[in-house]
Tab-separated table of C-alpha atoms in Angstrom:
chain	number	residue	atom	x	y	z
A	1	UNK	CA	-1.108	17.140	6.658
A	2	UNK	CA	1.100	14.972	6.345
A	3	UNK	CA	2.865	15.844	9.778
A	4	UNK	CA	-0.401	16.161	11.142
A	5	UNK	CA	-0.880	11.793	9.991
A	6	UNK	CA	2.699	11.178	10.958
A	7	UNK	CA	2.013	12.857	14.681
A	8	UNK	CA	-0.573	10.237	14.694
A	9	UNK	CA	1.315	7.196	13.781
A	10	UNK	CA	3.370	8.386	16.204
A	11	UNK	CA	1.372	8.917	19.151
A	12	UNK	CA	-1.104	5.904	18.668
A	13	UNK	CA	2.593	3.977	18.730
A	14	UNK	CA	3.410	5.911	22.062
A	15	UNK	CA	-0.798	4.701	23.244
A	16	UNK	CA	0.420	1.450	22.352
A	17	UNK	CA	3.553	0.505	22.827
A	18	UNK	CA	3.676	0.895	26.340
A	19	UNK	CA	-0.023	-0.318	27.381
A	20	UNK	CA	0.466	-2.422	29.689
A	21	UNK	CA	-1.596	-5.819	28.842
A	22	UNK	CA	-0.305	-5.159	24.803
A	23	UNK	CA	2.798	-3.282	25.002
A	24	UNK	CA	4.732	-6.377	24.613
A	25	UNK	CA	3.178	-7.999	22.015
A	26	UNK	CA	2.606	-4.916	19.266
A	27	UNK	CA	4.404	-2.415	18.302
A	28	UNK	CA	3.703	0.336	15.836
A	29	UNK	CA	6.830	1.973	14.450
A	30	UNK	CA	6.979	5.009	12.024
A	31	UNK	CA	10.093	4.532	10.343
A	32	UNK	CA	11.647	7.391	9.346
A	33	UNK	CA	13.577	7.902	6.290
A	34	UNK	CA	12.198	4.904	4.211
A	35	UNK	CA	14.401	4.416	0.904
A	36	UNK	CA	16.133	1.402	-0.760
A	37	UNK	CA	17.823	0.045	1.924
A	38	UNK	CA	15.126	-0.259	4.720
A	39	UNK	CA	13.208	-1.591	1.801
A	40	UNK	CA	16.059	-4.194	1.301
A	41	UNK	CA	14.785	-5.338	6.032
A	42	UNK	CA	11.523	-4.116	5.636
A	43	UNK	CA	10.295	-5.564	1.611
A	44	UNK	CA	11.095	-9.593	2.489
A	45	UNK	CA	10.787	-9.827	6.113
A	46	UNK	CA	6.315	-8.609	6.325
A	47	UNK	CA	3.807	-11.047	6.307
A	48	UNK	CA	1.338	-8.908	5.092
A	49	UNK	CA	1.653	-6.236	2.296
A	50	UNK	CA	-1.157	-2.748	2.948
A	51	UNK	CA	-2.224	-1.154	-0.176
A	52	UNK	CA	-5.167	0.445	0.371
A	53	UNK	CA	-5.155	3.723	-2.156
A	54	UNK	CA	-9.218	4.624	-3.141
A	55	UNK	CA	-10.059	3.130	-6.462
A	56	UNK	CA	-8.957	4.570	-9.027
A	57	UNK	CA	-6.158	7.496	-7.634
A	58	UNK	CA	-3.507	5.108	-9.336
A	59	UNK	CA	-1.320	5.155	-6.663
A	60	UNK	CA	0.337	2.494	-5.765
A	61	UNK	CA	3.473	1.954	-7.282
A	62	UNK	CA	5.979	-1.225	-8.269
A	63	UNK	CA	6.471	-1.872	-4.508
A	64	UNK	CA	3.064	-4.246	-4.131
A	65	UNK	CA	4.473	-6.074	-7.102
A	66	UNK	CA	8.604	-6.210	-4.480
A	67	UNK	CA	6.189	-7.416	-1.407
A	68	UNK	CA	4.065	-10.583	-3.724
A	69	UNK	CA	7.241	-11.551	-5.438
A	70	UNK	CA	8.505	-12.056	-1.813
A	71	UNK	CA	5.459	-13.553	-1.133
A	72	UNK	CA	3.336	-11.266	1.657
A	73	UNK	CA	0.243	-10.900	1.240
A	74	UNK	CA	-1.719	-8.634	-0.061
A	75	UNK	CA	-4.444	-6.719	1.234
A	76	UNK	CA	-5.584	-3.526	-0.250
A	77	UNK	CA	-8.967	-2.135	-3.945
A	78	UNK	CA	-8.757	-2.343	-6.649
A	79	UNK	CA	-6.454	0.383	-7.413
A	80	UNK	CA	-3.296	0.405	-9.739
A	81	UNK	CA	-1.750	-3.463	-9.920
A	82	UNK	CA	-3.172	-4.411	-7.512
A	83	UNK	CA	-6.465	-5.099	-9.806
A	84	UNK	CA	-3.072	-6.746	-12.404
A	85	UNK	CA	-2.026	-9.038	-9.318
A	86	UNK	CA	-6.046	-10.333	-8.899
A	87	UNK	CA	-5.298	-11.645	-12.135
A	88	UNK	CA	-2.847	-13.146	-11.221
A	89	UNK	CA	-2.651	-14.999	-8.575
A	90	UNK	CA	-6.720	-15.077	-8.188
A	91	UNK	CA	-8.906	-13.350	-6.097
A	92	UNK	CA	-8.738	-16.147	-3.498
A	93	UNK	CA	-4.697	-15.347	-2.746
A	94	UNK	CA	-5.786	-11.773	-1.954
A	95	UNK	CA	-7.793	-9.779	0.575
A	96	UNK	CA	-9.407	-7.584	-1.424
A	97	UNK	CA	-11.994	-4.633	-0.104
A	98	UNK	CA	-13.983	-1.185	-0.472
A	99	UNK	CA	-15.580	0.181	-3.692
A	100	UNK	CA	-14.428	-0.615	-6.946
A	101	UNK	CA	-14.048	2.628	-9.420
A	102	UNK	CA	-17.587	2.714	-10.682
A	103	UNK	CA	-18.648	2.399	-6.876
A	104	UNK	CA	-16.416	5.244	-6.399
A	105	UNK	CA	-17.455	7.354	-9.452
A	106	UNK	CA	-21.324	6.941	-8.547
A	107	UNK	CA	-20.778	8.133	-5.161
A	108	UNK	CA	-18.942	10.990	-5.962
A	109	UNK	CA	-22.119	11.907	-8.521
A	110	UNK	CA	-24.815	11.458	-5.698
A	111	UNK	CA	-22.741	13.518	-3.151
A	112	UNK	CA	-20.240	11.460	-0.765
A	113	UNK	CA	-20.522	13.009	3.014
A	114	UNK	CA	-17.980	12.239	5.428
A	115	UNK	CA	-19.988	12.460	8.664
A	116	UNK	CA	-23.044	9.687	7.032
A	117	UNK	CA	-20.424	7.114	6.999
A	118	UNK	CA	-18.494	8.142	10.433
A	119	UNK	CA	-22.144	7.957	11.854
A	120	UNK	CA	-22.904	4.728	10.727
A	121	UNK	CA	-19.627	3.213	11.682
A	122	UNK	CA	-19.734	2.857	15.459
A	123	UNK	CA	-15.960	1.824	15.713
A	124	UNK	CA	-15.316	5.092	13.225
A	125	UNK	CA	-17.455	7.326	14.914
A	126	UNK	CA	-15.358	6.165	18.286
A	127	UNK	CA	-11.491	6.938	16.166
A	128	UNK	CA	-12.641	10.314	15.488
A	129	UNK	CA	-13.940	11.323	18.876
A	130	UNK	CA	-11.004	10.322	19.895
A	131	UNK	CA	-8.827	12.129	17.615
A	132	UNK	CA	-10.970	15.734	18.585
A	133	UNK	CA	-10.889	14.382	21.647
A	134	UNK	CA	-6.891	14.291	21.963
A	135	UNK	CA	-6.735	11.451	23.478
A	136	UNK	CA	-3.770	10.002	22.387
A	137	UNK	CA	-2.171	13.512	22.736
A	138	UNK	CA	-3.354	14.172	26.401
A	139	UNK	CA	-0.267	16.728	26.870
A	140	UNK	CA	-2.006	19.078	23.868
A	141	UNK	CA	-5.444	17.876	23.344
A	142	UNK	CA	-6.286	20.194	20.143
A	143	UNK	CA	-2.818	18.490	18.629
A	144	UNK	CA	-4.798	16.201	16.068
A	145	UNK	CA	-8.234	18.110	15.806
A	146	UNK	CA	-7.114	18.733	12.034
A	147	UNK	CA	-7.380	15.098	10.824
A	148	UNK	CA	-9.962	14.967	12.565
A	149	UNK	CA	-11.706	17.346	10.519
A	150	UNK	CA	-10.756	16.661	6.876
A	151	UNK	CA	-12.123	13.236	7.458
A	152	UNK	CA	-14.990	14.732	8.790
A	153	UNK	CA	-15.302	18.217	6.190
A	154	UNK	CA	-12.411	17.443	3.596
A	155	UNK	CA	-11.864	13.353	3.299
A	156	UNK	CA	-11.241	13.385	-0.837
A	157	UNK	CA	-10.132	9.650	-0.576
A	158	UNK	CA	-12.776	8.690	0.609
A	159	UNK	CA	-11.060	7.216	3.547
A	160	UNK	CA	-14.554	7.454	5.561
A	161	UNK	CA	-16.640	5.683	2.845
A	162	UNK	CA	-14.145	1.985	3.021
A	163	UNK	CA	-13.520	1.902	6.321
A	164	UNK	CA	-16.384	-0.604	7.623
A	165	UNK	CA	-15.361	-3.054	4.072
A	166	UNK	CA	-11.773	-2.599	5.547
A	167	UNK	CA	-12.267	-3.294	9.263
A	168	UNK	CA	-14.048	-6.346	7.488
A	169	UNK	CA	-11.491	-7.947	5.767
A	170	UNK	CA	-8.998	-6.963	8.821
A	171	UNK	CA	-10.270	-9.397	10.678
A	172	UNK	CA	-10.410	-11.695	7.463
A	173	UNK	CA	-6.016	-11.671	7.219
A	174	UNK	CA	-6.361	-12.299	11.036
A	175	UNK	CA	-8.575	-15.405	10.717
A	176	UNK	CA	-6.570	-16.535	7.688
A	177	UNK	CA	-3.328	-15.651	9.729
A	178	UNK	CA	-4.724	-18.656	12.304
A	179	UNK	CA	-4.304	-20.996	9.405
A	180	UNK	CA	-0.106	-21.174	8.638
A	181	UNK	CA	-0.744	-24.030	6.650
A	182	UNK	CA	-3.233	-21.769	3.661
A	183	UNK	CA	-1.642	-18.403	4.972
A	184	UNK	CA	1.996	-20.531	3.620
A	185	UNK	CA	0.203	-21.632	0.110
A	186	UNK	CA	-1.678	-18.418	-0.121
A	187	UNK	CA	2.048	-16.926	-0.187
A	188	UNK	CA	3.595	-19.628	-2.457
A	189	UNK	CA	0.891	-18.820	-4.574
A	190	UNK	CA	1.327	-15.049	-4.850
A	191	UNK	CA	5.529	-16.093	-5.544
A	192	UNK	CA	4.596	-18.034	-8.516
A	193	UNK	CA	2.097	-15.794	-10.312
A	194	UNK	CA	5.338	-12.624	-9.815
A	195	UNK	CA	6.486	-13.678	-13.915
A	196	UNK	CA	4.282	-10.865	-15.901
A	197	UNK	CA	5.741	-8.395	-13.573
A	198	UNK	CA	9.513	-9.384	-14.773
A	199	UNK	CA	11.178	-6.694	-16.027
A	200	UNK	CA	12.304	-8.424	-19.512
A	201	UNK	CA	8.260	-8.841	-20.179
A	202	UNK	CA	8.276	-4.855	-19.323
A	203	UNK	CA	10.679	-4.080	-21.629
A	204	UNK	CA	9.780	-5.775	-24.379
A	205	UNK	CA	6.061	-4.895	-24.383
A	206	UNK	CA	6.843	-1.184	-24.018
A	207	UNK	CA	8.901	-1.420	-26.706
A	208	UNK	CA	6.513	-3.459	-29.106
A	209	UNK	CA	4.106	-1.867	-28.506
A	210	UNK	CA	4.664	1.779	-26.848
A	211	UNK	CA	8.359	1.993	-27.976
A	212	UNK	CA	7.431	0.539	-31.734
A	213	UNK	CA	10.932	-0.628	-31.368
A	214	UNK	CA	12.225	-4.131	-32.259
A	215	UNK	CA	14.612	-6.422	-30.957
A	216	UNK	CA	18.292	-6.298	-31.126
A	217	UNK	CA	21.784	-8.096	-31.741
A	218	UNK	CA	23.786	-6.073	-31.965
A	219	UNK	CA	26.338	-6.030	-29.516
A	220	UNK	CA	26.896	-2.497	-28.182
A	221	UNK	CA	30.052	-1.033	-26.781
A	222	UNK	CA	30.603	-0.362	-23.100
A	223	UNK	CA	30.374	3.408	-22.766
A	224	UNK	CA	34.506	3.734	-21.252
A	225	UNK	CA	35.400	1.952	-25.005
A	226	UNK	CA	35.191	3.810	-27.593
A	227	UNK	CA	36.183	7.177	-26.272
A	228	UNK	CA	38.521	9.509	-28.013
A	229	UNK	CA	41.558	10.799	-25.743
A	230	UNK	CA	41.015	7.570	-23.491
A	231	UNK	CA	43.238	4.153	-23.354
A	232	UNK	CA	40.282	2.756	-24.076
A	233	UNK	CA	40.412	4.745	-27.358
A	234	UNK	CA	40.017	1.984	-30.528
A	235	UNK	CA	42.306	2.240	-33.057
A	236	UNK	CA	41.600	0.909	-36.718
C-alpha cells in the first residue's frame, strides 16, 4: 500500500506538472529518501506544515515542532504534539480540523462506514472514482484500484470522515495566506511559542518526573580521557 500511495503521488505530479494552465505555477514532487540533510533544506523553506494523523493515533513526531520553530504554520488534527503546540501558541495561530479523540472513539462505536462519507462529499466521491477509473494512470487504468478499495472498505484511519473538514480548512489556509501581514504575525507567534519544546526543558522534566534523578554539577571526563593504555591516561 505504501508503494501504491507513492505511485498515486507521482501520478498526480505527472498530471499537475504537465498541465498547460497550472503546470508552471504549481508542482507536486515526491522527495525520495527523506533524511536530515534534506530536512535541513525543506523545513526552513516551508510555509505550511501538514500534520494530519487521525486524532488519538499519536502518529506525529517532533518534525512538527521543527517546522514551528522555523516559522511554518501548521494544518493538523488534535493529535500528538499538535495538541501541545496549540496550547502554547493559541488556536488562532494554527489550523486545526477534523475529529477529536472522543469523536473518533464515538464513530468507531457507532460503526464507521467510509462509503457514507464518500457518497455525501461530491469532491471526495469524484477523487475516489477518478482513482478507480484510471484517470491518473491511463497507461494502466487498474494500477491504483487498491488505493480506492482501501478508502472504501479498509479506511482504518478514517481519512474519509475527516476529508471534508480538511478541504474546508485548506480553503481557510489559502484565504489567510492572501493576508501576508496576518500570516507573518502567525508565523512569529509560532516561533515565539516554541520555548517549551527545548531539549533543556524536556530533559530536565524527564529526569525529574520519569528517571527520578537530580542535576549534578560534577564534570565528567570526556570519553577519550583517562582510558588505560592510551596517551590520555591520567597519572596519579
